[in-house]
CSV table of C-alpha atoms and ligand atoms in Angstrom, one decimal:
chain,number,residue,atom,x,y,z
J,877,UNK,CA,32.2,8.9,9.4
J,878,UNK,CA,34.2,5.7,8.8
J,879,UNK,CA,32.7,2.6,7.2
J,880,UNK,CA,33.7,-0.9,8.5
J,881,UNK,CA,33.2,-3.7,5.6
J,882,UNK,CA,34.1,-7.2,5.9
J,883,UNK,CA,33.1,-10.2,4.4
J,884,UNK,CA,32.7,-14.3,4.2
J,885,UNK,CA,31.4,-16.8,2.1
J,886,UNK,CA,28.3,-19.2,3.3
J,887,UNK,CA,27.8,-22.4,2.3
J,888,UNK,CA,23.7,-23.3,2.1
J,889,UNK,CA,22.5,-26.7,1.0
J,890,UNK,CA,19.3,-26.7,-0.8
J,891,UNK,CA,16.3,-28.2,0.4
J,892,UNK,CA,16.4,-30.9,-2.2
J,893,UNK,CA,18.8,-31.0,-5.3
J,894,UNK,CA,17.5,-28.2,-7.6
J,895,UNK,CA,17.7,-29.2,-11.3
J,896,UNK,CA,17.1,-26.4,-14.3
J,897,UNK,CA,18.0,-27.7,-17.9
J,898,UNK,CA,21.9,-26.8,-17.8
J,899,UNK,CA,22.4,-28.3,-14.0
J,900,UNK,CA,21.8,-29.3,-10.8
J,901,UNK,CA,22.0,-27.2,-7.4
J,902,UNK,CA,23.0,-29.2,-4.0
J,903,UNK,CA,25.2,-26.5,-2.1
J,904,UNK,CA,25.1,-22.7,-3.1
J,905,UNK,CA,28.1,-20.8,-1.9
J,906,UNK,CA,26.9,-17.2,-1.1
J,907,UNK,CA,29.0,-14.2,-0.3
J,908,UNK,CA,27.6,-12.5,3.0
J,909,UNK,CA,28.8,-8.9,3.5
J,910,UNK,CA,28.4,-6.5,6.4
J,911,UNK,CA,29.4,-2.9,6.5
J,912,UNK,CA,29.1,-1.1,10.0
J,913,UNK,CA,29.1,3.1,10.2
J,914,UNK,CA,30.3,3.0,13.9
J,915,UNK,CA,27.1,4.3,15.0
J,916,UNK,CA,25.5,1.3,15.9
J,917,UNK,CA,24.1,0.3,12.8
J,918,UNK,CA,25.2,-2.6,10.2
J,919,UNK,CA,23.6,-3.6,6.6
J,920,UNK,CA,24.0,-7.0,5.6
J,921,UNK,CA,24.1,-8.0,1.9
J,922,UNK,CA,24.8,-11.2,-0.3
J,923,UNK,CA,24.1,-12.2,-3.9
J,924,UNK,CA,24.1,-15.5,-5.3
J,925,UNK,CA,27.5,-16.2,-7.9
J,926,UNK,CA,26.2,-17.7,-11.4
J,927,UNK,CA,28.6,-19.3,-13.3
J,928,UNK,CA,26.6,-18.7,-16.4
J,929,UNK,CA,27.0,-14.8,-15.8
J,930,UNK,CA,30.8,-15.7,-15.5
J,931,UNK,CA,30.9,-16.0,-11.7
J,932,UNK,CA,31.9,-18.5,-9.0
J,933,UNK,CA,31.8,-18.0,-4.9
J,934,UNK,CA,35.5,-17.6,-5.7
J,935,UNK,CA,36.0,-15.2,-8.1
J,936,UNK,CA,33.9,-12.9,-5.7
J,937,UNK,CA,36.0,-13.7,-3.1
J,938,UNK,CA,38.8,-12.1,-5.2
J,939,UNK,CA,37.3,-9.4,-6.1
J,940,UNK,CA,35.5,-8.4,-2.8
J,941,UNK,CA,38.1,-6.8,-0.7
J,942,UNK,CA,39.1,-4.6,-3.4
J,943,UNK,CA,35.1,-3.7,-3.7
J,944,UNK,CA,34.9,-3.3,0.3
J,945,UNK,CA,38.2,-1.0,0.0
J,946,UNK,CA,36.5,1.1,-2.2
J,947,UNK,CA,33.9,1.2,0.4
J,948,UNK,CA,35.4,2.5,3.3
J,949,UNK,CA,37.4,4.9,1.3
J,950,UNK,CA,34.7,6.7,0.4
J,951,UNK,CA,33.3,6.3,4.1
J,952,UNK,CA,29.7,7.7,3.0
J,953,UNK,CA,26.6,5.4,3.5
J,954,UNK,CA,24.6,7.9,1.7
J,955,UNK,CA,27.0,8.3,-1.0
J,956,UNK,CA,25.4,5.7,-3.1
J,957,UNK,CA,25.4,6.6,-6.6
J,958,UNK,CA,29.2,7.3,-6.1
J,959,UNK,CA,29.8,4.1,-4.7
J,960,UNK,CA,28.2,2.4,-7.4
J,961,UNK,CA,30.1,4.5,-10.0
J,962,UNK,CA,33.5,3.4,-8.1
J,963,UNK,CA,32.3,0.1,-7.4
J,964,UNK,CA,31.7,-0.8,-11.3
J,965,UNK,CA,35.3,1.1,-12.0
J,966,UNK,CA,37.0,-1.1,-9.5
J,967,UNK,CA,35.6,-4.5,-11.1
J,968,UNK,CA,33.8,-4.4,-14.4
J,969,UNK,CA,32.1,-7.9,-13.9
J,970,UNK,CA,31.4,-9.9,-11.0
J,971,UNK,CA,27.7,-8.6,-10.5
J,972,UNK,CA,27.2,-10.8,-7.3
J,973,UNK,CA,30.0,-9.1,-5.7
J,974,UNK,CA,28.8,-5.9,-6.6
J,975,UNK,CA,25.4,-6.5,-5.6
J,976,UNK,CA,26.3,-8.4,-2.2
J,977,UNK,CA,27.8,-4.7,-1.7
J,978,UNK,CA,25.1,-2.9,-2.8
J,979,UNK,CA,22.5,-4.7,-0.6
J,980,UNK,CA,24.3,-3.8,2.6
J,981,UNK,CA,24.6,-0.1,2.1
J,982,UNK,CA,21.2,-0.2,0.8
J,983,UNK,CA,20.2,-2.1,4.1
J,984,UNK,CA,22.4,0.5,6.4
J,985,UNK,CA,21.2,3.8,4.7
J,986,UNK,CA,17.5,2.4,5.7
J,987,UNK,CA,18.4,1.4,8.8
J,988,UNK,CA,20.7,5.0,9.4
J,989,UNK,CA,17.1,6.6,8.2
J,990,UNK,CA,15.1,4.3,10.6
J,991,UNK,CA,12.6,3.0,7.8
J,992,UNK,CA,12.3,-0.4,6.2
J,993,UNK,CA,13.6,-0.2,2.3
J,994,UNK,CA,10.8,0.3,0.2
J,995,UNK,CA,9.5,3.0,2.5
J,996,UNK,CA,12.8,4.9,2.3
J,997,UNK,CA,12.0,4.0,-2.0
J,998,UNK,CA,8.7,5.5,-1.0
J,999,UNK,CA,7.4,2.3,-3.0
J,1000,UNK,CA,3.2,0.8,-2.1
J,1001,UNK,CA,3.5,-1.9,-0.4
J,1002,UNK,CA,-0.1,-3.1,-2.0
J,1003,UNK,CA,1.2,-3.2,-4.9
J,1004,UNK,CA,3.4,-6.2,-4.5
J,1005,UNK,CA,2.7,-9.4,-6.3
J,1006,UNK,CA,2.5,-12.7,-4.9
J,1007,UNK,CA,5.8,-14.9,-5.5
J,1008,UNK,CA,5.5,-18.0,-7.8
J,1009,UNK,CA,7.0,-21.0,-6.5
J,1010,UNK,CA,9.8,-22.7,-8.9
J,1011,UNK,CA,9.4,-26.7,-9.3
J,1012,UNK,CA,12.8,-27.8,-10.6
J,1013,UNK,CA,13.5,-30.5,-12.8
J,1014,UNK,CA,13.1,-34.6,-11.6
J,1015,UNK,CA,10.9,-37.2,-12.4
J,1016,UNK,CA,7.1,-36.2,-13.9
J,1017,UNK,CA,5.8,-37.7,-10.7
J,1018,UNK,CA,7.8,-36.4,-8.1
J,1019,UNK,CA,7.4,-32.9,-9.9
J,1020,UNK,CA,3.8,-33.0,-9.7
J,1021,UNK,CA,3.8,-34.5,-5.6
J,1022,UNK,CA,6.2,-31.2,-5.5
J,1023,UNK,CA,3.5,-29.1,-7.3
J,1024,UNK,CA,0.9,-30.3,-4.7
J,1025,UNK,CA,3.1,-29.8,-1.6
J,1026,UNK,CA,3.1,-26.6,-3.2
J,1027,UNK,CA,-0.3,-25.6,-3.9
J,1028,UNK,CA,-1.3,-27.0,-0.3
J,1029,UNK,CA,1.3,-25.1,1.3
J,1030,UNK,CA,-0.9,-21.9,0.1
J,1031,UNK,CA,1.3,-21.1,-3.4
J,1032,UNK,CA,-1.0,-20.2,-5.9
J,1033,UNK,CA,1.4,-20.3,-9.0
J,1034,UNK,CA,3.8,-22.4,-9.9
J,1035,UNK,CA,6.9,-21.8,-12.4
J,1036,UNK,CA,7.6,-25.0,-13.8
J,1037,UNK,CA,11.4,-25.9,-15.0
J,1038,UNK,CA,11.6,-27.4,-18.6
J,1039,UNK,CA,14.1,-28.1,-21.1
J,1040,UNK,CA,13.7,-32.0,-21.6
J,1041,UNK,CA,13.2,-35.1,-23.7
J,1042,UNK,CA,9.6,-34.8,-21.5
J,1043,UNK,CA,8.4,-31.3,-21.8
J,1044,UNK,CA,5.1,-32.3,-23.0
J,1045,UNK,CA,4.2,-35.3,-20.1
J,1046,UNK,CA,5.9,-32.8,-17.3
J,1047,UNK,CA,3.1,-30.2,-18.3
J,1048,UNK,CA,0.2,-32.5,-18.8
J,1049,UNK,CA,1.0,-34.2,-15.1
J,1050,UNK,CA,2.0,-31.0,-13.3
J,1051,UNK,CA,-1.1,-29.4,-14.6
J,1052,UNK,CA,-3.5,-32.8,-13.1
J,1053,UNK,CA,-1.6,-32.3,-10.1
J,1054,UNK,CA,-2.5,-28.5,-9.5
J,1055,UNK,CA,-5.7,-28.1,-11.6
J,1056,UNK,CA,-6.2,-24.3,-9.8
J,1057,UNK,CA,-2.4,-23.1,-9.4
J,1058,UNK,CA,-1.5,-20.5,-12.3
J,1059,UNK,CA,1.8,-22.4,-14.4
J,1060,UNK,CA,4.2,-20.0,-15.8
J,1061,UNK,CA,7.1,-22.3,-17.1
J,1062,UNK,CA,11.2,-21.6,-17.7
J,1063,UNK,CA,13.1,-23.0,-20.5
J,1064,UNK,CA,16.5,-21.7,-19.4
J,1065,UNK,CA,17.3,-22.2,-23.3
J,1066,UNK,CA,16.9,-25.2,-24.1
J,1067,UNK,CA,14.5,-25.7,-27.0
J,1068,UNK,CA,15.1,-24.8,-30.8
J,1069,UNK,CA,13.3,-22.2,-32.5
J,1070,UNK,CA,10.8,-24.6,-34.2
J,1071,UNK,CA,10.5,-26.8,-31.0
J,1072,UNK,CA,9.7,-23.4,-29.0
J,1073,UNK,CA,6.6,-22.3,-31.3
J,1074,UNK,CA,5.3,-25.8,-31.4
J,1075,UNK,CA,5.3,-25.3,-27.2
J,1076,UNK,CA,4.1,-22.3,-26.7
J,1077,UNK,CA,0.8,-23.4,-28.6
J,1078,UNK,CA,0.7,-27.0,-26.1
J,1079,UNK,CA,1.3,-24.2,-23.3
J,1080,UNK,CA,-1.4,-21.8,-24.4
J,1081,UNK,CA,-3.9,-24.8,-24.4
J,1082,UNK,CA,-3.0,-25.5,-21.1
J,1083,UNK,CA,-3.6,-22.5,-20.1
J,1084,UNK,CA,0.3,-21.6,-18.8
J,1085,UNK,CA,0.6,-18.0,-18.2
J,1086,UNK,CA,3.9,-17.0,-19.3
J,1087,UNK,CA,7.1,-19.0,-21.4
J,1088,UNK,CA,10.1,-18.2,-19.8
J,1089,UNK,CA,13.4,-17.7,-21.9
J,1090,UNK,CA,12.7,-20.5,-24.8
J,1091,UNK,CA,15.7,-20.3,-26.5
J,1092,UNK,CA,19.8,-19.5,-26.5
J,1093,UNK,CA,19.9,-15.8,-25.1
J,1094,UNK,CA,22.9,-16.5,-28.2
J,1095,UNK,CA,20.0,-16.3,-30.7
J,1096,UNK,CA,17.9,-12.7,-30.6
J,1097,UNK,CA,16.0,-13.6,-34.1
J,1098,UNK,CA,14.6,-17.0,-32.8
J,1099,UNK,CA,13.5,-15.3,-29.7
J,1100,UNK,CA,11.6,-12.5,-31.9
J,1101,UNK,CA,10.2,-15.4,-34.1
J,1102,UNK,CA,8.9,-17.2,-31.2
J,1103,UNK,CA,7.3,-13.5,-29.7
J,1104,UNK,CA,5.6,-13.2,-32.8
J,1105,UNK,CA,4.2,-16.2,-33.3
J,1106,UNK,CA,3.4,-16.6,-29.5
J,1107,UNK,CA,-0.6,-16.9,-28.2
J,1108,UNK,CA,1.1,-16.6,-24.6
J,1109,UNK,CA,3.2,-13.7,-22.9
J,1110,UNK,CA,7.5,-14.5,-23.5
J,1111,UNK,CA,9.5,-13.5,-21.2
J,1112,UNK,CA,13.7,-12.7,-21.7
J,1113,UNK,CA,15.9,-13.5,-18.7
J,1114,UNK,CA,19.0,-14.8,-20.1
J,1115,UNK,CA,18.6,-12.7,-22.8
J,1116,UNK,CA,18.2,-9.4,-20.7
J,1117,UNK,CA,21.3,-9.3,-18.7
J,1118,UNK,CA,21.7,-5.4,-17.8
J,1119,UNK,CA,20.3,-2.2,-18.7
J,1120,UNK,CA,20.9,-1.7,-22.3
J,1121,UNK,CA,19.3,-5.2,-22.8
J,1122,UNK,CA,16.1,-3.7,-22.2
J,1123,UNK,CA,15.3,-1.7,-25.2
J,1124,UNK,CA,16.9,-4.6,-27.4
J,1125,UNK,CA,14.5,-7.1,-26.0
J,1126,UNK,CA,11.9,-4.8,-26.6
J,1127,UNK,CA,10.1,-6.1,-29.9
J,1128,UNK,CA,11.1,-10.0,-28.7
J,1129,UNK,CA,9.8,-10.0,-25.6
J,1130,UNK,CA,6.6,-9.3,-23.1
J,1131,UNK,CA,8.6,-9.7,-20.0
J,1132,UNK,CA,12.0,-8.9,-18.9
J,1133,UNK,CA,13.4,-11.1,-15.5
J,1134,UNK,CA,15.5,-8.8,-13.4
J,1135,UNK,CA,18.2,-10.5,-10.9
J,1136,UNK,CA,20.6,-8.9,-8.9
J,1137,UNK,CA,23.0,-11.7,-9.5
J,1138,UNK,CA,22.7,-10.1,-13.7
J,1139,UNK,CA,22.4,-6.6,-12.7
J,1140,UNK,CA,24.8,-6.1,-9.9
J,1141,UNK,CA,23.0,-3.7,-8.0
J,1142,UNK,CA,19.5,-2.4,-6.4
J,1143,UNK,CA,19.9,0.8,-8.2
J,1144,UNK,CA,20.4,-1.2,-11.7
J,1145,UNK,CA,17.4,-3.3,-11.2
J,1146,UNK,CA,15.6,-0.3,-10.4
J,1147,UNK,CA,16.5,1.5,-13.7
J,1148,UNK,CA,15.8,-1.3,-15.6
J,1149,UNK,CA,12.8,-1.6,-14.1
J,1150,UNK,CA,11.4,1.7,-15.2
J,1151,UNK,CA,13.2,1.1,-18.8
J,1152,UNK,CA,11.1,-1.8,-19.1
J,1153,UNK,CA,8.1,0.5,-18.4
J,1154,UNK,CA,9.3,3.3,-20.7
J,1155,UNK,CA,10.0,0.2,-23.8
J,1156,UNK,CA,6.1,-1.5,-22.7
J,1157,UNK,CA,7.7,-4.6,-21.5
J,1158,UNK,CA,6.5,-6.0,-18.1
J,1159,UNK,CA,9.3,-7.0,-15.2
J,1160,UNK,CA,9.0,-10.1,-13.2
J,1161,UNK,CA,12.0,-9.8,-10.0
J,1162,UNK,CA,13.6,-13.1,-10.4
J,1163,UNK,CA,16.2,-14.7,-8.4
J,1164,UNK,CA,18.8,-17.8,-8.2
J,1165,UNK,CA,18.7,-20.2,-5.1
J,1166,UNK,CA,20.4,-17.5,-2.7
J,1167,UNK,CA,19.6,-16.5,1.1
J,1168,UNK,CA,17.3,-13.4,2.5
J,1169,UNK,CA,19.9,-11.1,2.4
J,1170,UNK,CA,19.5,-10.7,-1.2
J,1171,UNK,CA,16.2,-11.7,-1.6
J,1172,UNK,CA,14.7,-9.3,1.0
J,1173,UNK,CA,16.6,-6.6,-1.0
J,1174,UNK,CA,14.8,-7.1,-4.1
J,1175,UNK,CA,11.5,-7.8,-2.2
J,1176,UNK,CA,11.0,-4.8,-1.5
J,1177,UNK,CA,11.1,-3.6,-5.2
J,1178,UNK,CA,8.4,-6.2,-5.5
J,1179,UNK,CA,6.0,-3.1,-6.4
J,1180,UNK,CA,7.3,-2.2,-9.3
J,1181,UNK,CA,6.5,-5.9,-10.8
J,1182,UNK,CA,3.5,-7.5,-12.2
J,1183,UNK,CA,5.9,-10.8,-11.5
J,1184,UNK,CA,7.7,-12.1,-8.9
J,1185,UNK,CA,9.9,-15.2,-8.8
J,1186,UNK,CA,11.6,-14.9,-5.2
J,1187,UNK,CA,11.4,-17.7,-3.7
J,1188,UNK,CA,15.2,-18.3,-3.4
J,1189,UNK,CA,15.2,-18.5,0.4
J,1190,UNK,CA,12.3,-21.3,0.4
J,1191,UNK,CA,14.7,-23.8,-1.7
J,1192,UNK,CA,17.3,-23.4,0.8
J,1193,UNK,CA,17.3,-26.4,3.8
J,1194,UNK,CA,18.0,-23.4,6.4
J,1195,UNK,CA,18.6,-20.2,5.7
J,1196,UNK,CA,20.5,-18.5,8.4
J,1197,UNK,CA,18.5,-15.0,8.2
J,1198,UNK,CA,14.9,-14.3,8.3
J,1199,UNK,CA,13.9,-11.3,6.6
J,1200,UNK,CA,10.9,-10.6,4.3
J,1201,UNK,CA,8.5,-13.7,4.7
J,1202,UNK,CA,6.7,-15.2,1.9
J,1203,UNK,CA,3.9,-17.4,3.7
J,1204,UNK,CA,1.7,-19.1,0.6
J,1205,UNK,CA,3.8,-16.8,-1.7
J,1206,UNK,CA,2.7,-13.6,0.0
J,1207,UNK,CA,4.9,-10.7,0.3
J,1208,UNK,CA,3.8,-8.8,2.8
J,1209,UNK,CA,6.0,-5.6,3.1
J,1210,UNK,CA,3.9,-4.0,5.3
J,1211,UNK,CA,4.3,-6.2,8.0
J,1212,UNK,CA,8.4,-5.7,7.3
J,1213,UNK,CA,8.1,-3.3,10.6
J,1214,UNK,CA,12.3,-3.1,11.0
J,1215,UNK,CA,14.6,-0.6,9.0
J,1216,UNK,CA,16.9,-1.6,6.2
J,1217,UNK,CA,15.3,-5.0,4.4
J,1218,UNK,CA,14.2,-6.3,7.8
J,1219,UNK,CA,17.4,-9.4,7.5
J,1220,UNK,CA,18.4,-10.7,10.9
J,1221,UNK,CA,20.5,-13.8,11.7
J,1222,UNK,CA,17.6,-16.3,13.1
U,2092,MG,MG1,14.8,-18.0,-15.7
């Protein structure tokens, strides 16, 4: 069999500027790769580049024909383990390349099989959580007329950005705003150790359901501290990068995120995934502002997570694909009744 793998970059513009506490979001640049076995059948893959994680749009340009190379020398759809070996020989970083890559022979082995992902993962589709729905950072009051857009647009939980000068008045008013909705909340960082256990008490009272990376993934003892002291679940996501992250995290955190955009492939997340299980630690599938193709992929891992943060795909303007829908923050596998992940250009 030969393989055929090409690639290009998309540029998406986000449905309004997206602002966490190191940044804001206007235009993500996504690397879109398809890979056709010349019997009819093509995967399509992407990942979102994080600079954080060391990665731009260009440097997985760079890196991507040598990855697709790789690809077609071993010509095998099926031969995924040994791609993934050669793939991480090839390039050592770049985990959006790799798991652009990995998504579309994921998506053509499914579709060469004739079953949608998670069936050919033999994974319960009832078992998939709900996605939350992220409310970046802006001003208190347009982040609680977001909220409500949110909740009456059928989302029952909302994760909540933070990291500023007005933690405190962005919980209090997104909270008023969304009496019902469940509030997890994301840090990305930003607070000190002491400003972190003062929060996660004013978080507990408000009922919030989860505290999201608190502190500098640079900093493991002042993420134990804050665990410990904790009356709400923690969960690591900067600091729980790859696989052997998960048993470090283990006595610092509740939670571990898992993103392909970290992980660099469908096959890591899925390890870590039972790791986290094995170490007691719950997984939440997370994601960055990035199209269906890679969101769909790790939708349909959805149930082997009490979380899920997908909504990627809803903070985009226009996404070009369609591929696992989310109406109200429903995943609904099930009704996923195409092989592969179910992506097709719109
Ligand atoms: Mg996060």
């Amino acid at each position: 069999m030969t393989l055929d793998a090409e690639f290009e970059t998309l540029s998406l513009d986000t449905e309004r500027p997206f602002t966490i506490a190191r940044g804001t979001t206007r235009t993500v640049e996504y690397p879109l790769v398809r890979i056709s076995d010349g019997d009819g059948n093509e995967g399509i893959g992407g990942a979102a580049p994080t600079r954080h994680y060391g990665e731009t749009a260009a440097t997985a340009a760079a890196v991507l024909p040598d990855l697709l190379d790789a690809v077609e020398t071993i010509g095998d759809p099926h031969a995924l383990d040994r791609i993934e070996r050669r793939l991480g020989e090839v390039v050592r970083r770049n985990p959006a390349a790799r798991g652009a890559v990995s998504v579309a022979l994921h998506d053509l082995a499914a579709k060469r099989a004739g079953l949608p992902l998670y069936r050919l993962w033999g994974l319960d589709p009832d078992r998939a959580p709900e996605t939350c729905y992220t409310i970046g950072l802006d001003d208190v009051d347009a982040m609680a007329e977001h909220a409500r857009e949110a909740v009456d647009r059928g989302f029952s939980t909302l994760k909540v950005k933070l990291g500023t000068d007005r933690d405190r008045e962005i919980v209090r008013t997104v909270r008023s705003a969304a009496p019902d909705a469940a509030l997890r909340v994301d840090a990305n960082e930003a607070w000190s150790r002491a400003d972190a256990v003062r929060m996660a008490e004013f978080l507990a009272d408000f009922g919030v359901e989860l505290l999201e990376q608190p502190v500098p993934a640079d900093e493991p003892e002042a993420l134990r501290r804050v665990y410990e002291s904790a009356a709400l679940p923690v969960a690591a996501d900067e600091s729980c990068v790859r696989l052997p992250d998960v048993p470090a995290v283990a006595d610092r955190a509740d939670v571990i995120v898992i993103k392909l955009s970290k992980c660099a492939s469908l096959r890591e997340a899925r390890r870590m995934a039972h790791a986290a299980r094995a170490e007691g630690l719950d997984v939440m599938l997370g994601c960055m502002v990035e199209a269906q193709p890679s969101i769909a992929a790790m939708a349909h891992l959805a149930p082997l997570a009490e979380y899920v943060d997908l909504d990627g795909s809803l903070l985009l303007a226009d996404d070009p694909f369609e591929g696992v829908g989310m109406p109200g923050g429903e995943i609904d596998l099930a009704a996923v009744d195409r092989p592969g992940t179910g992506v097709r250009e719109r």
